[in-house]
Amino acid sequence: MPELTLQRIPFTIEADNQLRMLKARTGITPNILCRIGFCLSLEERGVPASIKGNTKFGREINRYTLLGKHDQVYTAMLVTRLLRDSIPTEEIDTMFLAHINRGIQILSTRIKSIISMSHLANN
């Protein structure tokens, strides 16, 4: 199975700002928010836009902090999605970043408070 080679996960400045806002709204740590957003992005239709080479980045999070002991589970979910979308598995790092950043964007539009999080579970 293809593996992620990224050890530090960069976030666009926009995604970093959205993470700060989401943490303030919910009290949930950025790594957990990213995990939820990643899953939401995998569930969305369409392929997320790749991050352009001239994009400015904000914070970086260590991969183990981001994915924890479930690293292989998240990787397997991504590989499944890549195969479904007919994207070469060599694009795993690029698509991981694209899904993480799209997931944060999805969360920022859906979550207005900690109570909004319960609506995600009902869908």
PDB file of C-alpha atoms in Angstrom:
ATOM      1  CA  MET A   1       0.000   0.000   0.000  1.00  0.00           C
ATOM      2  CA  PRO A   2       1.308   3.492  -0.811  1.00  0.00           C
ATOM      3  CA  GLU A   3       2.430   5.501   2.178  1.00  0.00           C
ATOM      4  CA  LEU A   4       2.418   9.149   3.035  1.00  0.00           C
ATOM      5  CA  THR A   5       5.920  10.567   3.030  1.00  0.00           C
ATOM      6  CA  LEU A   6       4.987  13.884   4.640  1.00  0.00           C
ATOM      7  CA  GLN A   7       6.219  14.185   8.211  1.00  0.00           C
ATOM      8  CA  ARG A   8       5.069  17.757   8.772  1.00  0.00           C
ATOM      9  CA  ILE A   9       1.706  18.837   7.411  1.00  0.00           C
ATOM     10  CA  PRO A  10       1.556  22.461   6.204  1.00  0.00           C
ATOM     11  CA  PHE A  11      -1.686  24.415   6.232  1.00  0.00           C
ATOM     12  CA  THR A  12      -2.511  27.304   3.969  1.00  0.00           C
ATOM     13  CA  ILE A  13      -2.807  30.620   5.778  1.00  0.00           C
ATOM     14  CA  GLU A  14      -6.553  30.555   5.108  1.00  0.00           C
ATOM     15  CA  ALA A  15      -6.894  27.037   6.565  1.00  0.00           C
ATOM     16  CA  ASP A  16      -4.755  28.028   9.556  1.00  0.00           C
ATOM     17  CA  ASN A  17      -7.035  31.004  10.256  1.00  0.00           C
ATOM     18  CA  GLN A  18     -10.103  28.787   9.904  1.00  0.00           C
ATOM     19  CA  LEU A  19      -8.597  26.282  12.368  1.00  0.00           C
ATOM     20  CA  ARG A  20      -8.041  29.066  14.899  1.00  0.00           C
ATOM     21  CA  MET A  21     -11.645  30.214  14.461  1.00  0.00           C
ATOM     22  CA  LEU A  22     -12.992  26.645  14.774  1.00  0.00           C
ATOM     23  CA  LYS A  23     -10.972  26.041  17.929  1.00  0.00           C
ATOM     24  CA  ALA A  24     -12.359  29.266  19.417  1.00  0.00           C
ATOM     25  CA  ARG A  25     -15.923  28.263  18.495  1.00  0.00           C
ATOM     26  CA  THR A  26     -15.713  24.670  19.713  1.00  0.00           C
ATOM     27  CA  GLY A  27     -12.764  24.265  22.059  1.00  0.00           C
ATOM     28  CA  ILE A  28     -11.680  21.263  19.967  1.00  0.00           C
ATOM     29  CA  THR A  29      -7.965  20.990  19.196  1.00  0.00           C
ATOM     30  CA  PRO A  30      -6.780  21.540  15.612  1.00  0.00           C
ATOM     31  CA  ASN A  31      -5.589  17.957  15.149  1.00  0.00           C
ATOM     32  CA  ILE A  32      -9.044  16.567  15.965  1.00  0.00           C
ATOM     33  CA  LEU A  33     -10.717  19.197  13.784  1.00  0.00           C
ATOM     34  CA  CYS A  34      -8.416  18.182  10.923  1.00  0.00           C
ATOM     35  CA  ARG A  35      -9.294  14.504  11.340  1.00  0.00           C
ATOM     36  CA  ILE A  36     -13.009  15.318  11.172  1.00  0.00           C
ATOM     37  CA  GLY A  37     -12.524  17.656   8.225  1.00  0.00           C
ATOM     38  CA  PHE A  38     -10.423  15.087   6.374  1.00  0.00           C
ATOM     39  CA  CYS A  39     -13.242  12.541   6.676  1.00  0.00           C
ATOM     40  CA  LEU A  40     -15.796  15.108   5.513  1.00  0.00           C
ATOM     41  CA  SER A  41     -13.647  15.911   2.489  1.00  0.00           C
ATOM     42  CA  LEU A  42     -13.303  12.239   1.591  1.00  0.00           C
ATOM     43  CA  GLU A  43     -17.083  12.015   1.707  1.00  0.00           C
ATOM     44  CA  GLU A  44     -17.592  15.043  -0.596  1.00  0.00           C
ATOM     45  CA  ARG A  45     -18.094  14.605  -4.301  1.00  0.00           C
ATOM     46  CA  GLY A  46     -15.376  15.731  -6.644  1.00  0.00           C
ATOM     47  CA  VAL A  47     -11.642  15.937  -6.341  1.00  0.00           C
ATOM     48  CA  PRO A  48     -10.353  18.743  -4.121  1.00  0.00           C
ATOM     49  CA  ALA A  49      -8.171  21.351  -5.761  1.00  0.00           C
ATOM     50  CA  SER A  50      -4.466  20.745  -5.330  1.00  0.00           C
ATOM     51  CA  ILE A  51      -2.595  23.391  -3.413  1.00  0.00           C
ATOM     52  CA  LYS A  52      -0.737  25.641  -5.827  1.00  0.00           C
ATOM     53  CA  GLY A  53       3.026  25.959  -5.666  1.00  0.00           C
ATOM     54  CA  ASN A  54       2.936  29.680  -4.860  1.00  0.00           C
ATOM     55  CA  THR A  55       0.568  29.223  -1.903  1.00  0.00           C
ATOM     56  CA  LYS A  56       1.636  30.776   1.377  1.00  0.00           C
ATOM     57  CA  PHE A  57       1.520  28.512   4.384  1.00  0.00           C
ATOM     58  CA  GLY A  58       0.801  29.149   8.044  1.00  0.00           C
ATOM     59  CA  ARG A  59       1.357  26.571  10.730  1.00  0.00           C
ATOM     60  CA  GLU A  60       2.644  23.048  10.285  1.00  0.00           C
ATOM     61  CA  ILE A  61       1.579  20.113  12.421  1.00  0.00           C
ATOM     62  CA  ASN A  62       3.648  16.995  12.962  1.00  0.00           C
ATOM     63  CA  ARG A  63       2.024  14.054  11.191  1.00  0.00           C
ATOM     64  CA  TYR A  64       1.903  11.893  14.314  1.00  0.00           C
ATOM     65  CA  THR A  65       0.200  14.712  16.231  1.00  0.00           C
ATOM     66  CA  LEU A  66      -2.292  15.091  13.408  1.00  0.00           C
ATOM     67  CA  LEU A  67      -3.148  11.429  12.801  1.00  0.00           C
ATOM     68  CA  GLY A  68      -1.955   9.693  15.951  1.00  0.00           C
ATOM     69  CA  LYS A  69      -2.026   5.924  16.175  1.00  0.00           C
ATOM     70  CA  HIS A  70      -4.668   5.857  13.426  1.00  0.00           C
ATOM     71  CA  ASP A  71      -2.224   6.989  10.722  1.00  0.00           C
ATOM     72  CA  GLN A  72      -2.661   3.778   8.713  1.00  0.00           C
ATOM     73  CA  VAL A  73      -6.457   4.023   8.875  1.00  0.00           C
ATOM     74  CA  TYR A  74      -6.456   7.553   7.434  1.00  0.00           C
ATOM     75  CA  THR A  75      -3.922   6.508   4.790  1.00  0.00           C
ATOM     76  CA  ALA A  76      -6.061   3.515   3.778  1.00  0.00           C
ATOM     77  CA  MET A  77      -9.153   5.713   3.510  1.00  0.00           C
ATOM     78  CA  LEU A  78      -7.248   8.130   1.282  1.00  0.00           C
ATOM     79  CA  VAL A  79      -5.898   5.345  -0.947  1.00  0.00           C
ATOM     80  CA  THR A  80      -9.440   3.999  -1.344  1.00  0.00           C
ATOM     81  CA  ARG A  81     -10.616   7.453  -2.407  1.00  0.00           C
ATOM     82  CA  LEU A  82      -7.687   7.866  -4.823  1.00  0.00           C
ATOM     83  CA  LEU A  83      -8.540   4.571  -6.497  1.00  0.00           C
ATOM     84  CA  ARG A  84     -12.222   5.525  -6.707  1.00  0.00           C
ATOM     85  CA  ASP A  85     -11.285   8.843  -8.331  1.00  0.00           C
ATOM     86  CA  SER A  86      -8.756   7.141 -10.677  1.00  0.00           C
ATOM     87  CA  ILE A  87      -5.930   9.239  -9.251  1.00  0.00           C
ATOM     88  CA  PRO A  88      -2.471   7.632  -9.262  1.00  0.00           C
ATOM     89  CA  THR A  89      -1.437   6.618  -5.752  1.00  0.00           C
ATOM     90  CA  GLU A  90       1.834   8.484  -6.321  1.00  0.00           C
ATOM     91  CA  GLU A  91      -0.267  11.606  -5.697  1.00  0.00           C
ATOM     92  CA  ILE A  92      -0.975  10.527  -2.106  1.00  0.00           C
ATOM     93  CA  ASP A  93       0.905  13.407  -0.436  1.00  0.00           C
ATOM     94  CA  THR A  94      -0.619  16.039  -2.726  1.00  0.00           C
ATOM     95  CA  MET A  95      -4.131  14.687  -2.290  1.00  0.00           C
ATOM     96  CA  PHE A  96      -3.711  14.333   1.479  1.00  0.00           C
ATOM     97  CA  LEU A  97      -2.954  18.054   1.718  1.00  0.00           C
ATOM     98  CA  ALA A  98      -5.823  18.878  -0.632  1.00  0.00           C
ATOM     99  CA  HIS A  99      -8.324  16.846   1.413  1.00  0.00           C
ATOM    100  CA  ILE A 100      -7.085  18.243   4.749  1.00  0.00           C
ATOM    101  CA  ASN A 101      -7.401  21.826   3.538  1.00  0.00           C
ATOM    102  CA  ARG A 102     -10.786  21.246   1.868  1.00  0.00           C
ATOM    103  CA  GLY A 103     -12.012  19.520   5.033  1.00  0.00           C
ATOM    104  CA  ILE A 104     -11.110  22.533   7.147  1.00  0.00           C
ATOM    105  CA  GLN A 105     -13.013  24.743   4.720  1.00  0.00           C
ATOM    106  CA  ILE A 106     -16.058  22.447   4.928  1.00  0.00           C
ATOM    107  CA  LEU A 107     -15.961  22.523   8.730  1.00  0.00           C
ATOM    108  CA  SER A 108     -15.627  26.289   8.860  1.00  0.00           C
ATOM    109  CA  THR A 109     -18.857  26.715   6.897  1.00  0.00           C
ATOM    110  CA  ARG A 110     -20.828  24.101   8.849  1.00  0.00           C
ATOM    111  CA  ILE A 111     -19.674  24.684  12.429  1.00  0.00           C
ATOM    112  CA  LYS A 112     -20.816  27.769  14.301  1.00  0.00           C
ATOM    113  CA  SER A 113     -20.502  26.351  17.843  1.00  0.00           C
ATOM    114  CA  ILE A 114     -19.819  23.115  19.686  1.00  0.00           C
ATOM    115  CA  ILE A 115     -23.531  22.324  19.346  1.00  0.00           C
ATOM    116  CA  SER A 116     -23.134  22.356  15.549  1.00  0.00           C
ATOM    117  CA  MET A 117     -20.772  19.399  15.877  1.00  0.00           C
ATOM    118  CA  SER A 118     -23.690  17.169  16.834  1.00  0.00           C
ATOM    119  CA  HIS A 119     -25.287  17.850  13.448  1.00  0.00           C
ATOM    120  CA  LEU A 120     -22.295  16.227  11.759  1.00  0.00           C
ATOM    121  CA  ALA A 121     -22.965  13.002  13.628  1.00  0.00           C
ATOM    122  CA  ASN A 122     -26.586  12.983  12.505  1.00  0.00           C
ATOM    123  CA  ASN A 123     -25.695  13.167   8.796  1.00  0.00           C
TER     124      ASN A 123
END
